[in-house]
PDB file of C-alpha atoms in Angstrom:
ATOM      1  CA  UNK A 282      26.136   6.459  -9.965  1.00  0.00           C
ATOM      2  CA  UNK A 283      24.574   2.909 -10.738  1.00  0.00           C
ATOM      3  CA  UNK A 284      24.853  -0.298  -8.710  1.00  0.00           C
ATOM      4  CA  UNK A 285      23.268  -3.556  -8.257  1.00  0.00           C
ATOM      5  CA  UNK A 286      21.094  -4.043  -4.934  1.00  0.00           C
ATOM      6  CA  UNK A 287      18.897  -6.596  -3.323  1.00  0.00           C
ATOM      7  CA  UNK A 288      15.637  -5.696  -3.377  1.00  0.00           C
ATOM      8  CA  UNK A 289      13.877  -4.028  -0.502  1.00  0.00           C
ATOM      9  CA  UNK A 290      12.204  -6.529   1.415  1.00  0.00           C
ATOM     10  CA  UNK A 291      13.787  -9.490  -0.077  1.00  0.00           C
ATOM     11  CA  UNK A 292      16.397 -12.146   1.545  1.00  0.00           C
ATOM     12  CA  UNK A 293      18.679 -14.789  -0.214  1.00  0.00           C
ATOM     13  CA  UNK A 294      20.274 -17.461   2.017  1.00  0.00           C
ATOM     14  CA  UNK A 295      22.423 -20.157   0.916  1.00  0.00           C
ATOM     15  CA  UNK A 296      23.991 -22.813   2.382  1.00  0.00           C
ATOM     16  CA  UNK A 297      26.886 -24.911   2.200  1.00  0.00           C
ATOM     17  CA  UNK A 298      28.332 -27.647   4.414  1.00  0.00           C
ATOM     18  CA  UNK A 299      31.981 -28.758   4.157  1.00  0.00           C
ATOM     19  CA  UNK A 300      32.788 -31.946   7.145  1.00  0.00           C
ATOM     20  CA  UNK A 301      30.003 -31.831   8.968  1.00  0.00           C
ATOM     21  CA  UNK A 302      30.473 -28.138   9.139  1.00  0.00           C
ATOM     22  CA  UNK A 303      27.860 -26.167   8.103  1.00  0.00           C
ATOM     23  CA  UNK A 304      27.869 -22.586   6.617  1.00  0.00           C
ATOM     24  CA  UNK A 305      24.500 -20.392   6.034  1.00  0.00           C
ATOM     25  CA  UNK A 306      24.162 -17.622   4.602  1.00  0.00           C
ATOM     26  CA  UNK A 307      22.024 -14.546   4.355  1.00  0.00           C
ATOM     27  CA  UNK A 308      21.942 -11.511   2.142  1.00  0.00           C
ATOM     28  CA  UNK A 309      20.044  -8.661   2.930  1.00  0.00           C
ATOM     29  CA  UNK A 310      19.719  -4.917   2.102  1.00  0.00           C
ATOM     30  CA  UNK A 311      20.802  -2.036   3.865  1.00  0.00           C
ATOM     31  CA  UNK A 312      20.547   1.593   3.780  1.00  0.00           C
ATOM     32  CA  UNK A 313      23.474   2.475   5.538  1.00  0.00           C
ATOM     33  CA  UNK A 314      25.992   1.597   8.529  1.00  0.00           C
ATOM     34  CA  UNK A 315      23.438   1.202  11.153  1.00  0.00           C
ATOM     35  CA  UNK A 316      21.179  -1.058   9.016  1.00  0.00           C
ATOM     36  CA  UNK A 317      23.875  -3.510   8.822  1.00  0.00           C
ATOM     37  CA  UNK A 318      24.912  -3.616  11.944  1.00  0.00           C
ATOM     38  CA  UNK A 319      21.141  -4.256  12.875  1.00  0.00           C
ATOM     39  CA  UNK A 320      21.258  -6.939  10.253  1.00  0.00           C
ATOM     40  CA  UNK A 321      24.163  -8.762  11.804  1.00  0.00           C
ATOM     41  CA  UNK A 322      22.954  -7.983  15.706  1.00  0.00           C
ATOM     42  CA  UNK A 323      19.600  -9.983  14.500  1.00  0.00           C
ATOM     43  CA  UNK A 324      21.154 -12.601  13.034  1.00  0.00           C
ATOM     44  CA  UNK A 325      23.474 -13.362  15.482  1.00  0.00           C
ATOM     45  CA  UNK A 326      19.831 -13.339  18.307  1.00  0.00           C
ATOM     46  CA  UNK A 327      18.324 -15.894  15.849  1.00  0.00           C
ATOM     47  CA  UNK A 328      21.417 -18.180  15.604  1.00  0.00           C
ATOM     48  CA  UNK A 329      23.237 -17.604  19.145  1.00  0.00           C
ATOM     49  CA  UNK A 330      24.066 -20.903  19.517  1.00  0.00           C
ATOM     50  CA  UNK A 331      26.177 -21.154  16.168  1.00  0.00           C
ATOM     51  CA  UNK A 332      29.456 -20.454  16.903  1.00  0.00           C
ATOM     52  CA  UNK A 333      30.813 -18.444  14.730  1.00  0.00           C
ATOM     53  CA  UNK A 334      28.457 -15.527  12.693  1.00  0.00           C
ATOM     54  CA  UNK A 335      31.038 -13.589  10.325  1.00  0.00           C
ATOM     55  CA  UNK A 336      29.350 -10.736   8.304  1.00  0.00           C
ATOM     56  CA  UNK A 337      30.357  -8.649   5.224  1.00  0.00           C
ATOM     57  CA  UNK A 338      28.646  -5.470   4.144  1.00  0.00           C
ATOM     58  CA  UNK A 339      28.955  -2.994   0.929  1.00  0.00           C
ATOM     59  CA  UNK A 340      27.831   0.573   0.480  1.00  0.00           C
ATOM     60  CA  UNK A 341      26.984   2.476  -2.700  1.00  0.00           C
ATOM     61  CA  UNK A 342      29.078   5.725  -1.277  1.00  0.00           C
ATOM     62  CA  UNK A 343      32.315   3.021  -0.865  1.00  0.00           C
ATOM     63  CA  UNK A 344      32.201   1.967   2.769  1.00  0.00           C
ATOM     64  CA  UNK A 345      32.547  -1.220   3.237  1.00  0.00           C
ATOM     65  CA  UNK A 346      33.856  -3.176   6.538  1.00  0.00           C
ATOM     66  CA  UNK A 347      33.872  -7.123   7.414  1.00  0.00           C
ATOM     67  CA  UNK A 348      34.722  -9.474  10.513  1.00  0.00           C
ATOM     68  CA  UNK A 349      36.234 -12.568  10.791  1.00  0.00           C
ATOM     69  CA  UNK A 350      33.521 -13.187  14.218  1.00  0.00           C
ATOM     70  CA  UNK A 351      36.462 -15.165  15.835  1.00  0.00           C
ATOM     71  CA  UNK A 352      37.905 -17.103  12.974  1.00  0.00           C
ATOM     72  CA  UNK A 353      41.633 -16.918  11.850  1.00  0.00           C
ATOM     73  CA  UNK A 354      42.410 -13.927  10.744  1.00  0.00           C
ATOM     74  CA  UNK A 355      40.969 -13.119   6.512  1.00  0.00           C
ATOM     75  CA  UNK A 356      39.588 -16.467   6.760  1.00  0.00           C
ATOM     76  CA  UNK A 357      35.627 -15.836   7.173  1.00  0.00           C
ATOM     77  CA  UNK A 358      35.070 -11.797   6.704  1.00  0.00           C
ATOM     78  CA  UNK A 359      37.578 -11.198   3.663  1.00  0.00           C
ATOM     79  CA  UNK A 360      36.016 -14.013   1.842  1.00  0.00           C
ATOM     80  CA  UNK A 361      32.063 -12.864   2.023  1.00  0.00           C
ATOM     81  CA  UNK A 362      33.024  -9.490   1.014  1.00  0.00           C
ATOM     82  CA  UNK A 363      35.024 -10.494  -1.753  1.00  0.00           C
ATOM     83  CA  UNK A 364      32.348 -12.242  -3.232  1.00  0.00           C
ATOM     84  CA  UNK A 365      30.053  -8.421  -3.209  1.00  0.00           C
ATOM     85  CA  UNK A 366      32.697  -6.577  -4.735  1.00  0.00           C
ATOM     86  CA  UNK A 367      32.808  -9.468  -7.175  1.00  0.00           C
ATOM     87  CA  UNK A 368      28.994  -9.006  -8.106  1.00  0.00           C
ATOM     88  CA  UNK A 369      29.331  -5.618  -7.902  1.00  0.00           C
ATOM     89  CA  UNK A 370      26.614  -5.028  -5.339  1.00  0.00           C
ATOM     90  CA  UNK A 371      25.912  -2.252  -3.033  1.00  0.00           C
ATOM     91  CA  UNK A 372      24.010  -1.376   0.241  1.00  0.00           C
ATOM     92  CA  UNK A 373      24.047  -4.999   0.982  1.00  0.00           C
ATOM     93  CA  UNK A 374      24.864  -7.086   4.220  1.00  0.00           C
ATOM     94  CA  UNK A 375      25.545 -10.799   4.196  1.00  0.00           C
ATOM     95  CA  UNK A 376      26.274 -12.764   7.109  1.00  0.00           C
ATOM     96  CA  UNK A 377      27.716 -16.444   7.275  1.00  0.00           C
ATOM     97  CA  UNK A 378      26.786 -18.321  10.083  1.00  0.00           C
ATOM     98  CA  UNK A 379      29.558 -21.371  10.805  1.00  0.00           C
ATOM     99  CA  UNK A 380      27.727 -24.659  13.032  1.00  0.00           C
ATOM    100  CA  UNK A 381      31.105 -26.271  13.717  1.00  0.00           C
ATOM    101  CA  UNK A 382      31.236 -30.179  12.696  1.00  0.00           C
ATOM    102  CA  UNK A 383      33.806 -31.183  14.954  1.00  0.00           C
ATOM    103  CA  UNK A 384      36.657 -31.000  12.158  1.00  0.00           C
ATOM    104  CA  UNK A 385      39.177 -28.635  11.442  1.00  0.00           C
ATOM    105  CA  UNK A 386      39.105 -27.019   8.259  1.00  0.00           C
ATOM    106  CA  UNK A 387      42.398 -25.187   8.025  1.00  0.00           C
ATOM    107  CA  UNK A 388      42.288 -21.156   6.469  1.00  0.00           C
ATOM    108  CA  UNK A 389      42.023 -22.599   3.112  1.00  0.00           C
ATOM    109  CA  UNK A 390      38.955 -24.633   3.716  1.00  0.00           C
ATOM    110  CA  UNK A 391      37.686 -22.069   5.914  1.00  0.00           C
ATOM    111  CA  UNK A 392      38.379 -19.169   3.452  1.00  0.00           C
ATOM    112  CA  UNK A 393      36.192 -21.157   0.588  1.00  0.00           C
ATOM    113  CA  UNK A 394      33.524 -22.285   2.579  1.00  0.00           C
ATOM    114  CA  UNK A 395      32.733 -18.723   3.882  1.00  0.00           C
ATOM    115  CA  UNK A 396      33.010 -17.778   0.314  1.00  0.00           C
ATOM    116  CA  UNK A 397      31.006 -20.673  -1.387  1.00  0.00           C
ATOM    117  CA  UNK A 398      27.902 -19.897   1.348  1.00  0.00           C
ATOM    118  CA  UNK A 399      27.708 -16.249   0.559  1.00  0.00           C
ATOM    119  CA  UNK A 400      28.389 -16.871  -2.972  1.00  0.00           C
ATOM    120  CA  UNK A 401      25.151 -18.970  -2.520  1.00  0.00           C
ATOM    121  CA  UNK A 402      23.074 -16.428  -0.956  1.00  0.00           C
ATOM    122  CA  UNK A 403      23.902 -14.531  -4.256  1.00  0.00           C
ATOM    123  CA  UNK A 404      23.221 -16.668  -6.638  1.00  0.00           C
ATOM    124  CA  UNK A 405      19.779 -17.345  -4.556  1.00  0.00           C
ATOM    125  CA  UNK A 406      18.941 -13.708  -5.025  1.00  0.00           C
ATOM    126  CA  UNK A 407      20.413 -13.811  -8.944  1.00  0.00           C
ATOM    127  CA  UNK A 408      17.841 -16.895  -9.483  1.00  0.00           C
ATOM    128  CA  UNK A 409      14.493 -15.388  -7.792  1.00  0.00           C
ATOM    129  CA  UNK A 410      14.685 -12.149  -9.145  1.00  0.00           C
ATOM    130  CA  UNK A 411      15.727  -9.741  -6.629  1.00  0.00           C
ATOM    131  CA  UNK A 412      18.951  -8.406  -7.550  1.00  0.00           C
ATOM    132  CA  UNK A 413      18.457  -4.751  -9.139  1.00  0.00           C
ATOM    133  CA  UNK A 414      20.250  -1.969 -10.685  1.00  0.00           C
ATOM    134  CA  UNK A 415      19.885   1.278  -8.637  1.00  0.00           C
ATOM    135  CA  UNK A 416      21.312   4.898  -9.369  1.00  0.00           C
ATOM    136  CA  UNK A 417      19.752   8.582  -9.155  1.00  0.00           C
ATOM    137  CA  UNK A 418      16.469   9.141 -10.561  1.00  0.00           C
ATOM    138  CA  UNK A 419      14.237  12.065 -10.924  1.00  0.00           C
ATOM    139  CA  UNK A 420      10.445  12.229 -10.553  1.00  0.00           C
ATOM    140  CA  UNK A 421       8.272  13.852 -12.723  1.00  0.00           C
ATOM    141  CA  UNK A 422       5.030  15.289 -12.073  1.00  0.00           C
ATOM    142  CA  UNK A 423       2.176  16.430 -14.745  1.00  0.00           C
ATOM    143  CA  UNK A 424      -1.115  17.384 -14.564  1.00  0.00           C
ATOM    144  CA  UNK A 425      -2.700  16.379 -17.980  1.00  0.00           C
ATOM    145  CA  UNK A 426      -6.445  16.440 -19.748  1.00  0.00           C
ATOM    146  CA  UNK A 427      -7.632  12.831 -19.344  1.00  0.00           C
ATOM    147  CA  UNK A 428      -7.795  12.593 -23.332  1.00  0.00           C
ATOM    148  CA  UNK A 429      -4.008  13.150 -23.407  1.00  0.00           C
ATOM    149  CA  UNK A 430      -3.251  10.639 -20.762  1.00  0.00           C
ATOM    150  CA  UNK A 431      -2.171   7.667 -23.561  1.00  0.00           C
ATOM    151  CA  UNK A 432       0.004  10.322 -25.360  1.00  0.00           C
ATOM    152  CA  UNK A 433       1.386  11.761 -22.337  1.00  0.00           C
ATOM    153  CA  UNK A 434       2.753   7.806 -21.703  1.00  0.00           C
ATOM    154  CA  UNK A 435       3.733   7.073 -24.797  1.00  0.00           C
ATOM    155  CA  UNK A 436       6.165  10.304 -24.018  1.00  0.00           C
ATOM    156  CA  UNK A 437       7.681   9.366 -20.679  1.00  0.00           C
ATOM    157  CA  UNK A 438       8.234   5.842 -22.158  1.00  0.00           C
ATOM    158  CA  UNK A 439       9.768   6.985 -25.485  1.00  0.00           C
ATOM    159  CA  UNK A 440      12.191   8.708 -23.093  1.00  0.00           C
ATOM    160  CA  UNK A 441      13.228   5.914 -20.930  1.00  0.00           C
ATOM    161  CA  UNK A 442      10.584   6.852 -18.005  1.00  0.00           C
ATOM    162  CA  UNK A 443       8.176   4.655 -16.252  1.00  0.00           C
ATOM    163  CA  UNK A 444       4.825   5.556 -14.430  1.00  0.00           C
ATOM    164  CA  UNK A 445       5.110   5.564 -10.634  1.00  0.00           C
ATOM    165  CA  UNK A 446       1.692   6.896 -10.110  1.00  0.00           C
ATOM    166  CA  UNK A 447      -1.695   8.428 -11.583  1.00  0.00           C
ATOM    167  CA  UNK A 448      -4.691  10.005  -9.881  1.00  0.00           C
ATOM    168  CA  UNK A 449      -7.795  10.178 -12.374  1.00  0.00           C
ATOM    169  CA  UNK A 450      -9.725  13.426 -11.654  1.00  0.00           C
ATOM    170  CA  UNK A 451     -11.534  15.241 -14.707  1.00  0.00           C
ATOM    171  CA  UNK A 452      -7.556  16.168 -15.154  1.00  0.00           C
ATOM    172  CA  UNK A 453      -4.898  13.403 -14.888  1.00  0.00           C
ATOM    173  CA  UNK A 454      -2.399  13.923 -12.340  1.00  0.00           C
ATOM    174  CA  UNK A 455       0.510  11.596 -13.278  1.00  0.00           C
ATOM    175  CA  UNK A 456       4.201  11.114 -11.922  1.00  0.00           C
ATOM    176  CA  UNK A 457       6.596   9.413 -13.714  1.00  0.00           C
ATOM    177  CA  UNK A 458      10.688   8.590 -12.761  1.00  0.00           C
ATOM    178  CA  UNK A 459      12.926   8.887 -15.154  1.00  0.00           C
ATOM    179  CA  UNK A 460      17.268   8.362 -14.589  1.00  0.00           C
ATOM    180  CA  UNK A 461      18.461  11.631 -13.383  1.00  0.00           C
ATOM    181  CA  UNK A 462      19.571  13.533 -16.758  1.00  0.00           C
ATOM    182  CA  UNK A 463      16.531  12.098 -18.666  1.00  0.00           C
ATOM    183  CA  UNK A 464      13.472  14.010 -17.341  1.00  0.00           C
ATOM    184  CA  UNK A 465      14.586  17.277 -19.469  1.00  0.00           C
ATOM    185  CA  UNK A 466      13.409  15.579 -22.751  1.00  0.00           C
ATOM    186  CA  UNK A 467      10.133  14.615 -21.297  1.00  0.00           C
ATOM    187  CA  UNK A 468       9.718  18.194 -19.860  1.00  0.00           C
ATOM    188  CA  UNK A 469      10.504  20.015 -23.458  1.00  0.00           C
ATOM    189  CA  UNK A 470       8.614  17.761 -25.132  1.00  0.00           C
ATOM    190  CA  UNK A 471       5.047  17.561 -22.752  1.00  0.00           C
ATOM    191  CA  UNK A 472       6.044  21.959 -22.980  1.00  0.00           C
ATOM    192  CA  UNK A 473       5.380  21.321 -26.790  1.00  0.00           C
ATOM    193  CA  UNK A 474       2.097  19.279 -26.437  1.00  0.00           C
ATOM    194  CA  UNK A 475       0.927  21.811 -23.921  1.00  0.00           C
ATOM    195  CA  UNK A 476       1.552  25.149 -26.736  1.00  0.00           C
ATOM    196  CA  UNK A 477       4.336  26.348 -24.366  1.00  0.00           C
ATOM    197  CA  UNK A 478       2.263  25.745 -21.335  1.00  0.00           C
ATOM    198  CA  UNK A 479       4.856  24.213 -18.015  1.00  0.00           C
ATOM    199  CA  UNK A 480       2.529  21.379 -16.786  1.00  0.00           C
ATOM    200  CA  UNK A 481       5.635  19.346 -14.895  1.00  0.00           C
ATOM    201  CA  UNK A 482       6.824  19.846 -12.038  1.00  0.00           C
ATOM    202  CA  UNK A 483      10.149  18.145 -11.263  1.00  0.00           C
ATOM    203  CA  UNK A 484      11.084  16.471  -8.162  1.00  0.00           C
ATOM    204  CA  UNK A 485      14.589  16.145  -6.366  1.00  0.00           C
ATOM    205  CA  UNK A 486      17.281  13.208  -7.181  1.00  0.00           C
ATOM    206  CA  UNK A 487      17.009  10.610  -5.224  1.00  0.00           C
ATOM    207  CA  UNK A 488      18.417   6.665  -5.046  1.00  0.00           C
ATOM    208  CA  UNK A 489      15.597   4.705  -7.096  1.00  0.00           C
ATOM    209  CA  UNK A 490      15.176   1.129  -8.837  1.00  0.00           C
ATOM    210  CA  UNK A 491      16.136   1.672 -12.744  1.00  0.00           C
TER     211      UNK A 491
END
């Protein structure tokens, strides 16, 4: 299982304004139901006095659910989560805030300007960086002579892993993540360096940055 994320910590807003109407937006990740409905619940405290806040939000295991906030009905919701499925992210909430400009927009224009505002808080994200693939990865731990250290690396890298950590003692002690099904190369071959000798110990799956 792979999917594209925001990163943790970051934020992408984008904004577009259609009659005097203006629509902001904000992407932000989540790790589950109850972070997005925390997401929306502080959005809608920082902009109370918008009238309408209509939210989208995306889960890696499927979920996803969306609200319209008081808009006609598909107009506002619908749109912002068709834009996620459409980038194919995951474990993300974005909420469109709507400061009404005194003119009617009809469904139509409503249903695009919801859409064009979160597709902006997208393409904000796209642009500084912090969209990323996630899926299951494995850690690795090893407990290697210092003098083996560089080899050791040039291992884990040869098989697609990447250092998460190192503590320099007169050993090394060194963890490295690797996409879940990759580790077992690095294992056999360290088992090889080491004459036989298990020096890894592996870690559980878990959801990880690839």
């Amino acid at each position: 299982m792979t999917f594209c994320t925001l990163r943790a910590g970051a934020r992408a807003r984008g904004e577009f304004e259609d009659r005097r109407s203006r629509f902001i937006g904000l992407l932000v990740p989540v790790g589950g139901e109850r972070d997005a409905t925390r997401g929306v619940a502080e959005v809608r405290a920082a902009r109370h006095d918008a009238r309408h806040n209509a939210w989208a939000w995306a889960l890696a295991d499927g979920r996803e659910r969306c609200s319209d906030d008081g808009e006609p009905q598909r107009t506002a919701g619908q749109p912002i989560l068709q834009q996620l499925r459409g980038a194919g992210l995951a474990n993300v909430c974005c909420v469109v805030t709507r400061y009404f400009g005194g003119t009617l927009l009809g469904p139509g224009g409503l249903a695009r300007a919801y859409g064009e505002a979160a597709a902006r808080s997208i393409a904000a994200a796209r642009e500084a960086g912090d969209l990323v693939t996630q899926g299951l990865v494995v850690p690795v731990t090893c407990v290697v002579p210092y003098a083996a250290y560089e080899r050791t690396r040039h291992v884990a890298l040869m098989c697609d892993g990447r250092e998460q950590d190192a503590i320099f003692f007169e050993d090394v002690q060194v963890t490295y993540v690797f996409r879940a099904g990759q580790e077992g190369r690095f294992v056999a071959a360290l088992s090889e360096l080491a004459n036989g000798r298990d020096v890894c110990q592996v870690g559980e799956a878990r959801l990880g940055t690839l």
